[in-house]
Short mmCIF file of C-alpha atoms in Angstrom, two decimals:
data_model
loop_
_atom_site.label_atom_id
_atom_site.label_comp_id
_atom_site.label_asym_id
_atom_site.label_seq_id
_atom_site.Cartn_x
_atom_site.Cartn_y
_atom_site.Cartn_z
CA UNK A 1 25.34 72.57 -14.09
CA UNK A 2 22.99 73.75 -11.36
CA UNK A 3 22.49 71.04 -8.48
CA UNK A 4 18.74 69.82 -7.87
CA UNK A 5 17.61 71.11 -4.61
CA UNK A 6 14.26 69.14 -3.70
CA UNK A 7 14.41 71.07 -0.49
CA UNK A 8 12.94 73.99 -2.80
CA UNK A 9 9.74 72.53 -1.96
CA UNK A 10 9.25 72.92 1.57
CA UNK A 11 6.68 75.50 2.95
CA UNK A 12 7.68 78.59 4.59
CA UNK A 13 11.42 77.03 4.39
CA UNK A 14 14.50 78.99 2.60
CA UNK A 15 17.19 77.01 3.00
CA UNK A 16 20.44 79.04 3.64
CA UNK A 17 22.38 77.28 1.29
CA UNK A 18 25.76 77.97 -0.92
CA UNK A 19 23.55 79.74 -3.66
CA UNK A 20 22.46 82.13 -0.77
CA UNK A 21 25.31 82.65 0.79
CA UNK A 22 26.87 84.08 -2.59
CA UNK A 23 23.86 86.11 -3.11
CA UNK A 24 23.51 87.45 0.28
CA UNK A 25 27.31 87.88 1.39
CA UNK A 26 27.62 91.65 1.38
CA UNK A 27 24.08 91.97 3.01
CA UNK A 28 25.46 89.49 5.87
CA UNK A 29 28.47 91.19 6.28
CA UNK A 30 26.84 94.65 6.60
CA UNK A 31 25.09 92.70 9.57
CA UNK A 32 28.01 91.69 10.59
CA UNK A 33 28.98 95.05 11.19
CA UNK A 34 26.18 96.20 13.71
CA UNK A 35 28.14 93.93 16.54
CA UNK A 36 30.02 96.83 17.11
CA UNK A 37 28.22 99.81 19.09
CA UNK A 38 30.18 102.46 16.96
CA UNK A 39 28.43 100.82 13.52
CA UNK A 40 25.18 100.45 15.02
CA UNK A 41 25.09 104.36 15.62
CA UNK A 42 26.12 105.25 12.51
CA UNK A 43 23.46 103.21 10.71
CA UNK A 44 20.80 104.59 12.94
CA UNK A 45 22.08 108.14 12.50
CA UNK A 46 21.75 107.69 8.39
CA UNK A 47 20.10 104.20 7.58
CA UNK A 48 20.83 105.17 3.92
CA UNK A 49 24.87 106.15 3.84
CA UNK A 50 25.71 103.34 5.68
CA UNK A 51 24.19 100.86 3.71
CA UNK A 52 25.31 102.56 0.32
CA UNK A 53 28.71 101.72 2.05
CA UNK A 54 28.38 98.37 1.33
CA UNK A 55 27.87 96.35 -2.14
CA UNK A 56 24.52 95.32 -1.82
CA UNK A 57 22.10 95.51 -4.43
CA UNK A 58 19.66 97.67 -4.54
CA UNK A 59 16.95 95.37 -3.37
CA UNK A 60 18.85 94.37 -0.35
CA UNK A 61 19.16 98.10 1.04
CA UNK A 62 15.12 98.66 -0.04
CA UNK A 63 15.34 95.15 2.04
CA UNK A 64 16.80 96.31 5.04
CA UNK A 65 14.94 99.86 5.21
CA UNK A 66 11.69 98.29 5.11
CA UNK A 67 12.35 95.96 7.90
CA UNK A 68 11.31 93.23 6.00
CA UNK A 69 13.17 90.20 7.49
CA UNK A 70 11.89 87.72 4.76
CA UNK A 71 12.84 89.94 1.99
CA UNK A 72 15.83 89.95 3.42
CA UNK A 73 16.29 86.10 3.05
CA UNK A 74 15.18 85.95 -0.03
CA UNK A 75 17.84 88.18 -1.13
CA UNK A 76 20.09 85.90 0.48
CA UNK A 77 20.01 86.76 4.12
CA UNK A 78 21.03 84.13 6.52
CA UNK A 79 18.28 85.05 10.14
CA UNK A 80 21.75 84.47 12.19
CA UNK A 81 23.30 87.78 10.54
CA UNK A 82 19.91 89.39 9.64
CA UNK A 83 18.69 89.71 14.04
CA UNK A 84 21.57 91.95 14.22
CA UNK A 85 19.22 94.22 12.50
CA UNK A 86 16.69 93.72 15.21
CA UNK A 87 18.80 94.24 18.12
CA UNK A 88 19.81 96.88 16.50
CA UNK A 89 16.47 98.13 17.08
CA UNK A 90 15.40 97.05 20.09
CA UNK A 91 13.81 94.04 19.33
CA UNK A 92 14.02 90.61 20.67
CA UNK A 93 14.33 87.57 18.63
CA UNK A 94 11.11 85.95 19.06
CA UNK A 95 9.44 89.59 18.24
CA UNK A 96 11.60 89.48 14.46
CA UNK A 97 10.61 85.96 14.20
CA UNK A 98 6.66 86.82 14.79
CA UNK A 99 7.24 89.75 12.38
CA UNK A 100 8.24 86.94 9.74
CA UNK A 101 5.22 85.01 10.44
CA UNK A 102 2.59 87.90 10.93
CA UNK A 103 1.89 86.50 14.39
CA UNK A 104 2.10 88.44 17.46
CA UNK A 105 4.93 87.98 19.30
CA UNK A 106 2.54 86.24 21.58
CA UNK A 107 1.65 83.90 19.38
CA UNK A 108 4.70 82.93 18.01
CA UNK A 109 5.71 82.72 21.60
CA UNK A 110 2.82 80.20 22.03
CA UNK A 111 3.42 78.43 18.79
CA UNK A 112 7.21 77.14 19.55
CA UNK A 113 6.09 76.70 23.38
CA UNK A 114 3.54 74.05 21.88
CA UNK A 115 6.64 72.40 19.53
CA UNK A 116 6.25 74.39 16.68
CA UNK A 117 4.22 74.47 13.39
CA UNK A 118 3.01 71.03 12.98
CA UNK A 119 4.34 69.08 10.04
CA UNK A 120 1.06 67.88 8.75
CA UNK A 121 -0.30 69.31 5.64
CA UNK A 122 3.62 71.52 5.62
CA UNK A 123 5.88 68.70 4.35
CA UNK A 124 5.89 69.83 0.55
CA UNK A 125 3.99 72.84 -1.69
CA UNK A 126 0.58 72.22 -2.17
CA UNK A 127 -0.60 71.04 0.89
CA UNK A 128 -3.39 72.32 3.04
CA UNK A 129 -0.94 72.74 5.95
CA UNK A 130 -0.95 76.37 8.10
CA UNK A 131 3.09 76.90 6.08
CA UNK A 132 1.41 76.99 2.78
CA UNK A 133 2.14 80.13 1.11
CA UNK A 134 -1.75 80.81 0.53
CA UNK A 135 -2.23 81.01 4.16
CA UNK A 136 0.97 83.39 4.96
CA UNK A 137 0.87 85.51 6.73
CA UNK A 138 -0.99 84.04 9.65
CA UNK A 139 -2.04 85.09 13.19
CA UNK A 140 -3.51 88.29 14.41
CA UNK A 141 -0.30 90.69 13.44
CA UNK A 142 -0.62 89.57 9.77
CA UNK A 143 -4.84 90.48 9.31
CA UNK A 144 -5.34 94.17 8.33
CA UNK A 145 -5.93 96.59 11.03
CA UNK A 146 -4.11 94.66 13.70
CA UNK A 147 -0.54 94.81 12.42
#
């Protein structure tokens, strides 16, 4: 019997929850991993062989080669494990978290400085709030030509 989860419903929200964690546990631990400087090399020396060294699926690895953060999720990839990744490469958190947005870093930046994405019109699917999937991804990094 599968358990009702009404927090399906909310905007540009996956909720990390058991059902993820099963489905993303090998891709986590593979994260897991990159906290050691030894690991991190040997993924960046051959992205591929180290991630067939794990049992993700298939979609996970494509996941992690492209970079794409909220693929990553929803292959059940919890963000605490998944910005090992980005330091990994260099990045900062609030640049991975732009990334997932299509804002600028800047703008993301300016977005959580200002408290956030407002909750009006992003409390449930459907809405005309700036979370609605229609409107994703936002901001200057996510309109062609300015990535």
């Amino acid at each position: 019997m599968a358990l009702e989860k009404p927090y399906a419903d909310i905007p540009g929200t996956l909720i990390f929850d058991a059902d993820q964690s099963r489905k993303g546990y090998w891709l986590n631990q593979f994260c897991m991993s990159l906290m050691k400087a030894d690991n991190r090399a040997r993924f960046k020396a051959n992205e591929r062989a180290y991630l067939d060294e794990w049992a993700m699926s298939e979609e996970q690895k494509q996941a992690v080669l492209a970079r794409d953060l909220n693929w990553c999720m929803r292959t059940g990839g919890n963000i605490y494990f998944l910005a090992k990744i980005g330091a990994t490469d260099g990045k900062s958190f609030q640049q991975m978290a732009g990334s997932m947005t299509g804002m600028t870093e800047e703008e993301y930046r300016d977005m959580m400085l200002k408290g956030g994405r407002s909750v009006e019109g992003n409390r449930y699917l459907g809405e005309e709030g700036d979370a609605q999937a229609h409107r994703q991804p936002q901001g200057r990094a996510g309109q062609k030509g300015n990535a």
